[in-house]
């Protein structure tokens, strides 16, 4: 649209540097940077959580095995069997019978 003096009018628009757009761009960059840092931090936390879950599962398996072993040690017949076979223990007055190595 031509103005009174024959020049094109730019209604409401000023040409030049806009501080508003610079401020908006700065805020967007800051938010992006904070978001990226939070994602990196959360990824690290998730990795540590995954490793801790694996360690917990392994510890629970060991715990179950130890509980079963404890239950077995409370059985007197099993304790006697282990004492006689592995430790070569005998009752007083009994004569131990030990086979030589390599024979069954």
Coordinates of N, CA, C and O in Angstrom, one line a residue:
X1 N 0.8 -1.2 0.0 CA 0.0 0.0 0.0 C 0.9 1.2 0.0 O 1.8 1.3 0.8
X2 N 0.5 2.2 -0.8 CA 1.4 3.4 -0.9 C 0.9 4.4 0.1 O -0.3 4.6 0.3
X3 N 1.8 5.1 0.7 CA 1.5 6.1 1.6 C 1.3 7.5 1.0 O 1.3 7.6 -0.3
X4 N 1.3 8.6 1.7 CA 1.1 9.9 1.2 C 2.3 10.4 0.4 O 2.1 11.1 -0.6
X5 N 3.4 10.0 0.8 CA 4.6 10.4 0.1 C 5.1 9.4 -0.9 O 6.1 9.6 -1.5
X6 N 4.3 8.4 -1.2 CA 4.6 7.5 -2.3 C 5.5 6.3 -1.8 O 5.8 5.4 -2.6
X7 N 5.8 6.3 -0.5 CA 6.6 5.2 0.0 C 5.7 4.1 0.6 O 4.6 4.4 1.1
X8 N 6.2 2.9 0.7 CA 5.4 1.8 1.2 C 5.4 2.0 2.8 O 6.4 2.2 3.4
X9 N 4.2 1.9 3.4 CA 4.0 2.0 4.8 C 4.1 0.6 5.4 O 3.5 -0.3 5.0
X10 N 4.8 0.6 6.5 CA 4.9 -0.6 7.3 C 4.1 -0.4 8.6 O 4.7 0.1 9.6
X11 N 2.9 -0.7 8.6 CA 2.1 -0.3 9.8 C 2.4 -1.3 10.9 O 2.3 -2.5 10.8
X12 N 2.8 -0.7 12.0 CA 3.0 -1.5 13.3 C 4.3 -2.3 13.2 O 4.7 -2.9 14.2
X13 N 5.0 -2.2 12.2 CA 6.3 -3.0 12.1 C 7.5 -2.0 12.1 O 7.5 -1.0 11.3
X14 N 8.4 -2.3 13.0 CA 9.6 -1.6 12.9 C 10.7 -2.5 12.5 O 10.8 -3.6 12.8
X15 N 11.6 -2.0 11.7 CA 12.7 -2.8 11.2 C 13.8 -2.5 12.2 O 14.0 -1.4 12.7
X16 N 14.6 -3.6 12.4 CA 15.7 -3.5 13.3 C 15.8 -4.6 14.3 O 15.1 -5.6 14.2
X17 N 16.6 -4.5 15.3 CA 16.8 -5.6 16.3 C 15.7 -5.6 17.3 O 15.3 -4.6 17.8
X18 N 15.2 -6.9 17.6 CA 14.1 -7.0 18.5 C 14.7 -7.7 19.8 O 15.1 -8.8 19.7
X19 N 14.6 -7.0 20.9 CA 15.0 -7.6 22.2 C 14.1 -8.7 22.6 O 14.5 -9.6 23.3
X20 N 12.8 -8.6 22.3 CA 11.8 -9.6 22.7 C 12.2 -10.9 22.1 O 12.2 -11.9 22.8
X21 N 12.5 -11.0 20.9 CA 12.9 -12.3 20.3 C 14.2 -12.9 20.8 O 14.3 -14.1 21.0
X22 N 15.1 -12.0 21.1 CA 16.3 -12.4 21.8 C 16.0 -13.0 23.2 O 16.6 -14.1 23.5
X23 N 15.2 -12.4 23.9 CA 14.8 -12.8 25.3 C 14.1 -14.2 25.2 O 14.4 -15.1 25.9
X24 N 13.2 -14.3 24.2 CA 12.4 -15.6 24.1 C 13.4 -16.7 23.6 O 13.4 -17.8 24.2
X25 N 14.3 -16.4 22.7 CA 15.3 -17.4 22.3 C 16.2 -17.8 23.5 O 16.5 -19.0 23.6
X26 N 16.6 -16.9 24.3 CA 17.4 -17.2 25.4 C 16.7 -18.1 26.4 O 17.3 -19.0 26.9
X27 N 15.4 -17.8 26.7 CA 14.6 -18.6 27.6 C 14.5 -20.0 27.1 O 14.6 -21.0 27.8
X28 N 14.2 -20.1 25.8 CA 14.1 -21.5 25.1 C 15.3 -22.3 25.2 O 15.3 -23.4 25.6
X29 N 16.5 -21.6 25.0 CA 17.8 -22.3 25.1 C 18.0 -22.7 26.5 O 18.5 -23.9 26.7
X30 N 17.7 -21.9 27.5 CA 17.9 -22.2 28.9 C 17.1 -23.4 29.3 O 17.6 -24.4 29.9
X31 N 15.8 -23.4 28.9 CA 14.9 -24.6 29.2 C 15.4 -25.8 28.5 O 15.4 -26.9 29.1
X32 N 15.9 -25.7 27.3 CA 16.4 -26.9 26.6 C 17.6 -27.5 27.3 O 17.8 -28.7 27.4
X33 N 18.5 -26.6 27.7 CA 19.7 -27.0 28.4 C 19.4 -27.7 29.7 O 19.9 -28.8 30.0
X34 N 18.4 -27.1 30.5 CA 18.0 -27.7 31.8 C 17.3 -29.1 31.5 O 17.6 -30.1 32.2
X35 N 16.5 -29.2 30.5 CA 15.8 -30.4 30.1 C 16.8 -31.5 29.8 O 16.7 -32.6 30.2
X36 N 17.8 -31.1 29.0 CA 18.9 -32.1 28.6 C 19.6 -32.6 29.8 O 19.9 -33.8 30.0
X37 N 20.0 -31.7 30.7 CA 20.7 -32.1 31.9 C 19.9 -33.0 32.8 O 20.4 -34.0 33.4
X38 N 18.6 -32.7 32.9 CA 17.7 -33.6 33.7 C 17.6 -35.0 33.1 O 17.6 -36.0 33.8
X39 N 17.6 -35.1 31.8 CA 17.5 -36.4 31.1 C 18.7 -37.2 31.3 O 18.7 -38.4 31.5
X40 N 19.9 -36.5 31.2 CA 21.2 -37.2 31.5 C 21.2 -37.7 32.9 O 21.6 -38.9 33.1
X41 N 20.8 -36.9 33.8 CA 20.8 -37.3 35.3 C 19.8 -38.5 35.5 O 20.2 -39.5 36.1
X42 N 18.6 -38.4 34.9 CA 17.6 -39.5 35.1 C 18.1 -40.8 34.4 O 17.9 -41.9 34.9
X43 N 18.8 -40.7 33.3 CA 19.3 -41.9 32.7 C 20.4 -42.6 33.6 O 20.4 -43.8 33.7
X44 N 21.2 -41.8 34.2 CA 22.2 -42.3 35.2 C 21.5 -43.0 36.4 O 21.9 -44.0 36.8
X45 N 20.4 -42.3 36.9 CA 19.7 -42.9 38.0 C 19.0 -44.2 37.6 O 19.1 -45.2 38.4
X46 N 18.5 -44.2 36.4 CA 17.8 -45.5 36.0 C 18.8 -46.6 35.8 O 18.5 -47.8 36.1
X47 N 20.0 -46.3 35.3 CA 21.1 -47.3 35.2 C 21.5 -47.9 36.5 O 21.6 -49.1 36.7
X48 N 21.6 -47.0 37.5 CA 22.0 -47.4 38.9 C 20.9 -48.2 39.5 O 21.1 -49.2 40.1
X49 N 19.6 -47.9 39.2 CA 18.5 -48.6 39.7 C 18.5 -50.0 39.1 O 18.2 -51.0 39.8
X50 N 18.7 -50.1 37.8 CA 18.8 -51.4 37.1 C 19.8 -52.3 37.7 O 19.6 -53.5 38.0
X51 N 21.0 -51.8 37.9 CA 22.1 -52.5 38.5 C 21.8 -53.0 39.9 O 22.0 -54.1 40.3
X52 N 21.1 -52.1 40.7 CA 20.7 -52.4 42.1 C 19.7 -53.5 42.1 O 19.7 -54.4 42.9
X53 N 18.8 -53.5 41.1 CA 17.8 -54.6 41.0 C 18.4 -55.9 40.7 O 18.0 -56.9 41.3
X54 N 19.4 -55.9 39.8 CA 20.1 -57.2 39.5 C 20.9 -57.7 40.7 O 20.9 -58.9 41.0
X55 N 21.5 -56.8 41.5 CA 22.2 -57.2 42.7 C 21.3 -57.8 43.7 O 21.6 -58.7 44.4
X56 N 20.1 -57.1 43.8 CA 19.1 -57.6 44.8 C 18.6 -59.0 44.4 O 18.5 -59.8 45.3
X57 N 18.3 -59.2 43.1 CA 17.9 -60.5 42.7 C 18.9 -61.6 43.0 O 18.6 -62.7 43.5
X58 N 20.2 -61.3 42.8 CA 21.3 -62.2 43.0 C 21.4 -62.5 44.5 O 21.5 -63.7 45.0
X59 N 21.2 -61.5 45.3 CA 21.3 -61.6 46.8 C 20.1 -62.4 47.3 O 20.3 -63.2 48.3
X60 N 19.0 -62.3 46.7 CA 17.8 -63.0 47.1 C 18.0 -64.5 46.8 O 17.6 -65.4 47.6
X61 N 18.6 -64.8 45.7 CA 18.8 -66.2 45.3 C 19.8 -66.8 46.3 O 19.6 -68.0 46.8
X62 N 20.9 -66.1 46.7 CA 21.8 -66.6 47.7 C 21.1 -66.8 49.0 O 21.4 -67.8 49.7
X63 N 20.3 -65.8 49.4 CA 19.5 -65.9 50.7 C 18.7 -67.2 50.7 O 18.6 -67.8 51.7
X64 N 18.0 -67.5 49.6 CA 17.1 -68.7 49.6 C 18.0 -69.9 49.8 O 17.6 -70.8 50.5
X65 N 19.1 -70.0 49.1 CA 20.0 -71.1 49.2 C 20.5 -71.3 50.7 O 20.6 -72.4 51.2
X66 N 20.9 -70.2 51.3 CA 21.3 -70.2 52.7 C 20.2 -70.6 53.6 O 20.5 -71.3 54.6
X67 N 19.0 -70.2 53.4 CA 17.9 -70.6 54.2 C 17.6 -72.1 54.1 O 17.3 -72.8 55.1
X68 N 17.7 -72.6 52.9 CA 17.6 -74.1 52.7 C 18.7 -74.8 53.4 O 18.4 -75.9 54.0
X69 N 19.9 -74.3 53.3 CA 21.0 -75.0 54.0 C 20.8 -74.9 55.5 O 21.1 -75.9 56.2
X70 N 20.3 -73.8 56.0 CA 20.0 -73.7 57.5 C 19.0 -74.7 57.9 O 19.1 -75.3 59.0
X71 N 17.9 -74.8 57.1 CA 16.9 -75.7 57.4 C 17.4 -77.2 57.4 O 17.0 -78.0 58.3
X72 N 18.3 -77.4 56.5 CA 18.9 -78.8 56.5 C 19.8 -79.0 57.7 O 19.9 -80.2 58.2
X73 N 20.5 -78.0 58.2 CA 21.3 -78.2 59.4 C 20.5 -78.4 60.7 O 21.0 -78.8 61.7
X74 N 19.3 -78.0 60.6 CA 18.4 -78.2 61.8 C 17.9 -79.7 61.9 O 17.4 -80.1 62.9
X75 N 18.0 -80.4 60.8 CA 17.6 -81.8 60.8 C 18.8 -82.7 61.3 O 19.8 -82.7 60.8
X76 N 18.5 -83.3 62.5 CA 19.6 -84.1 63.1 C 20.1 -85.2 62.3 O 21.3 -85.6 62.4
X77 N 19.2 -85.9 61.6 CA 19.7 -87.0 60.8 C 20.6 -86.6 59.7 O 21.6 -87.2 59.4
X78 N 20.4 -85.4 59.1 CA 21.2 -84.9 58.0 C 22.6 -84.5 58.6 O 23.6 -84.7 58.1
X79 N 22.6 -83.8 59.8 CA 23.8 -83.4 60.5 C 24.6 -84.7 60.8 O 25.9 -84.7 60.6
X80 N 24.0 -85.7 61.3 CA 24.7 -87.0 61.6 C 25.4 -87.5 60.3 O 26.5 -88.0 60.3
X81 N 24.6 -87.6 59.2 CA 25.1 -88.1 58.0 C 26.3 -87.3 57.5 O 27.3 -87.9 57.1
X82 N 26.2 -86.0 57.5 CA 27.4 -85.1 57.1 C 28.6 -85.4 58.0 O 29.7 -85.5 57.5
X83 N 28.3 -85.5 59.3 CA 29.4 -85.7 60.2 C 30.1 -87.0 60.0 O 31.3 -87.2 60.0
X84 N 29.4 -88.1 59.7 CA 29.9 -89.4 59.5 C 30.6 -89.5 58.2 O 31.7 -90.0 58.1
X85 N 30.0 -88.9 57.1 CA 30.6 -89.1 55.7 C 31.7 -88.1 55.4 O 32.7 -88.5 54.9
X86 N 31.5 -86.9 55.8 CA 32.5 -85.9 55.4 C 33.6 -85.6 56.4 O 34.7 -85.3 56.1
X87 N 33.2 -85.7 57.7 CA 34.2 -85.5 58.8 C 34.7 -86.7 59.4 O 35.5 -86.6 60.3
X88 N 34.3 -87.9 59.0 CA 34.7 -89.2 59.5 C 34.6 -89.3 61.0 O 35.4 -89.8 61.7
X89 N 33.5 -88.8 61.5 CA 33.2 -88.9 62.9 C 32.5 -90.1 63.3 O 31.7 -90.6 62.4
X90 N 32.7 -90.7 64.5 CA 32.0 -91.9 64.9 C 31.6 -91.7 66.3 O 32.0 -90.9 67.0
X91 N 30.6 -92.6 66.7 CA 30.2 -92.6 68.1 C 31.3 -93.3 68.9 O 32.1 -94.1 68.4
X92 N 31.3 -93.0 70.2 CA 32.3 -93.6 71.1 C 32.1 -95.2 71.1 O 30.9 -95.6 71.1
X93 N 33.2 -95.9 70.9 CA 33.1 -97.3 70.9 C 33.0 -97.9 69.5 O 33.1 -99.1 69.3
X94 N 32.7 -97.1 68.5 CA 32.6 -97.5 67.1 C 34.0 -97.5 66.5 O 34.8 -96.7 66.8
X95 N 34.2 -98.4 65.5 CA 35.5 -98.4 64.8 C 35.2 -97.8 63.4 O 34.4 -98.3 62.7
X96 N 36.0 -96.8 63.0 CA 35.7 -96.2 61.7 C 36.3 -97.1 60.6 O 37.3 -97.8 60.8
X97 N 35.6 -97.2 59.5 CA 36.0 -98.0 58.4 C 36.3 -97.0 57.2 O 35.4 -96.4 56.7
X98 N 37.6 -96.8 56.9 CA 38.0 -95.8 55.9 C 38.6 -96.6 54.7 O 39.5 -97.4 54.8
X99 N 38.0 -96.3 53.5 CA 38.5 -97.0 52.3 C 39.7 -96.2 51.8 O 39.8 -95.0 51.9
X100 N 40.6 -97.0 51.2 CA 41.8 -96.3 50.6 C 41.3 -95.4 49.4 O 40.3 -95.7 48.8
X101 N 42.1 -94.5 49.0 CA 41.8 -93.6 47.9 C 41.7 -94.4 46.6 O 42.5 -95.2 46.4
X102 N 40.8 -94.0 45.8 CA 40.6 -94.6 44.5 C 39.7 -95.9 44.5 O 39.4 -96.4 43.5
X103 N 39.4 -96.4 45.6 CA 38.5 -97.6 45.7 C 37.1 -97.2 46.1 O 36.9 -96.2 46.8
X104 N 36.1 -98.0 45.7 CA 34.8 -97.6 46.0 C 34.2 -98.7 46.9 O 34.2 -99.8 46.7

